[in-house]
Amino acid sequence: MLRVKDPKASIAFYTDVIGMELLSEFHINDDKFSLYFLAFDHSNGKDTKEDKDNAKFKREGVIELVHNHGTESDPEFKGYASGNQDPGRGFGHIAISVDDIQAACDRFERLGVRFHKKLTDGKMKNIAFILDPDG
């Protein structure tokens, strides 16, 4: 589960940039939070939205985004810990494999995605780290 400040920006990132699709969403208004489940479509478009929603807990690679209502418009909200620095060190990243990492990075560059580590940075030239809207 990843907490997000602005669900519209985060869902756009994971769908339009990463290529996942929104499987389902739940809004728990009494407790002021929403859940969004995203994953890659492995059915080649054959599964219906209902099929995907029903199978979200029976498959691999589902990301759950949690939005606490109000953070998107709160100018005092500083964001959540990324896990890569103090405070909140622990979580590091989500790994996603691609067929051609150079092509993927070139596309991310064209889309204006922020990088934490480009292919040319550091000793490991076969991995890159991009940042989602929450960093």
Coordinates of C-alpha atoms in Angstrom, one line a residue:
M1 CA 0.0 0.0 0.0
L2 CA 1.2 3.4 -0.9
R3 CA -0.2 6.6 0.5
V4 CA -0.7 9.4 -2.0
K5 CA -1.4 13.1 -1.7
D6 CA -3.4 13.6 -4.9
P7 CA -5.2 10.5 -6.3
K8 CA -5.8 12.1 -9.7
A9 CA -2.1 12.8 -10.2
S10 CA -1.1 9.4 -8.9
I11 CA -3.7 7.4 -11.0
A12 CA -2.6 9.4 -14.1
F13 CA 1.0 8.5 -13.4
Y14 CA 0.4 4.8 -12.9
T15 CA -2.0 4.5 -15.8
D16 CA -0.6 6.9 -18.4
V17 CA 3.1 6.7 -17.6
I18 CA 3.6 3.2 -16.2
G19 CA 0.8 1.5 -18.2
M20 CA -1.3 0.0 -15.5
E21 CA -5.0 0.2 -15.3
L22 CA -7.4 1.1 -12.5
L23 CA -9.0 -2.2 -11.4
S24 CA -11.3 -0.7 -8.8
E25 CA -11.7 2.0 -6.2
F26 CA -13.5 2.3 -2.9
H27 CA -14.4 5.5 -1.1
I28 CA -14.9 5.2 2.7
N29 CA -16.3 8.7 3.3
D30 CA -17.1 8.2 7.0
D31 CA -13.4 7.6 7.7
K32 CA -12.3 10.0 4.9
F33 CA -10.1 7.8 2.8
S34 CA -10.2 6.1 -0.6
L35 CA -8.5 2.9 -1.9
Y36 CA -7.4 2.5 -5.6
F37 CA -6.2 -0.8 -7.0
L38 CA -4.0 -0.8 -10.1
A39 CA -2.3 -3.6 -12.1
F40 CA -1.2 -4.5 -15.6
D41 CA -3.7 -6.1 -17.9
H42 CA -2.5 -9.6 -18.7
S43 CA -5.7 -10.6 -20.4
N44 CA -5.0 -8.7 -23.7
G45 CA -8.3 -6.9 -23.2
K46 CA -10.4 -10.0 -22.8
D47 CA -11.3 -9.6 -19.1
T48 CA -14.1 -7.3 -18.3
K49 CA -13.8 -4.6 -15.6
E50 CA -15.9 -6.8 -13.3
D51 CA -13.6 -9.8 -14.0
K52 CA -10.5 -7.7 -13.1
D53 CA -12.2 -6.3 -10.0
N54 CA -13.2 -9.7 -8.8
A55 CA -9.7 -11.1 -9.4
K56 CA -7.6 -8.3 -7.9
F57 CA -6.8 -10.2 -4.7
K58 CA -6.0 -13.4 -6.6
R59 CA -3.3 -12.2 -8.9
E60 CA 0.3 -10.8 -8.8
G61 CA 1.4 -7.2 -9.1
V62 CA -1.5 -5.2 -7.8
I63 CA -0.6 -1.8 -6.3
E64 CA -3.0 -0.3 -3.7
L65 CA -3.0 3.5 -3.4
V66 CA -4.5 5.0 -0.3
H67 CA -5.7 8.6 -0.3
N68 CA -6.6 10.4 2.9
H69 CA -9.2 12.9 1.9
G70 CA -8.1 16.6 2.1
T71 CA -4.3 16.1 1.6
E72 CA -4.6 17.1 -2.1
S73 CA -5.7 20.7 -1.2
D74 CA -3.9 21.2 2.1
P75 CA -1.1 23.7 1.6
E76 CA 0.5 22.6 4.9
F77 CA 0.7 18.9 3.9
K78 CA 4.3 18.0 3.5
G79 CA 3.8 14.6 1.9
Y80 CA 4.6 11.1 3.0
A81 CA 8.0 9.5 3.8
S82 CA 9.5 8.0 0.7
G83 CA 11.4 5.4 2.7
N84 CA 14.7 6.4 1.1
Q85 CA 15.6 9.1 3.6
D86 CA 15.0 9.9 7.3
P87 CA 12.5 10.1 8.7
G88 CA 10.8 7.0 7.5
R89 CA 13.6 5.1 6.1
G90 CA 12.7 1.5 5.1
F91 CA 10.7 1.2 2.0
G92 CA 12.8 1.6 -1.1
H93 CA 11.1 1.1 -4.4
I94 CA 8.7 -0.9 -6.6
A95 CA 10.5 -2.9 -9.3
I96 CA 8.9 -3.2 -12.8
S97 CA 10.6 -5.2 -15.6
V98 CA 10.5 -3.9 -19.1
D99 CA 11.6 -5.4 -22.4
D100 CA 13.8 -2.4 -23.4
I101 CA 15.0 -0.3 -20.5
Q102 CA 16.6 2.4 -22.7
A103 CA 13.4 2.8 -24.7
A104 CA 11.4 3.0 -21.4
C105 CA 13.8 5.6 -20.0
D106 CA 13.6 7.6 -23.3
R107 CA 9.8 7.6 -23.0
F108 CA 9.9 8.7 -19.4
E109 CA 12.2 11.6 -20.4
R110 CA 9.8 12.7 -23.1
L111 CA 6.9 12.5 -20.6
G112 CA 8.8 14.7 -18.2
V113 CA 9.0 12.0 -15.5
R114 CA 11.4 12.8 -12.6
F115 CA 14.3 10.4 -12.2
H116 CA 15.9 9.4 -8.9
K117 CA 18.6 7.5 -10.9
K118 CA 19.1 7.5 -14.6
L119 CA 20.8 4.7 -16.5
T120 CA 23.9 6.8 -16.8
D121 CA 24.2 7.5 -13.1
G122 CA 26.3 5.4 -10.8
K123 CA 27.9 2.0 -11.4
M124 CA 24.8 0.0 -12.2
K125 CA 24.0 1.0 -15.8
N126 CA 21.2 -1.5 -16.2
I127 CA 18.6 0.0 -13.7
A128 CA 16.9 3.3 -13.4
F129 CA 14.6 4.8 -10.7
I130 CA 11.8 7.1 -11.5
L131 CA 9.7 9.1 -9.1
D132 CA 5.9 9.0 -8.8
P133 CA 4.0 12.3 -8.1
D134 CA 4.7 11.8 -4.3
G135 CA 8.4 11.2 -4.9

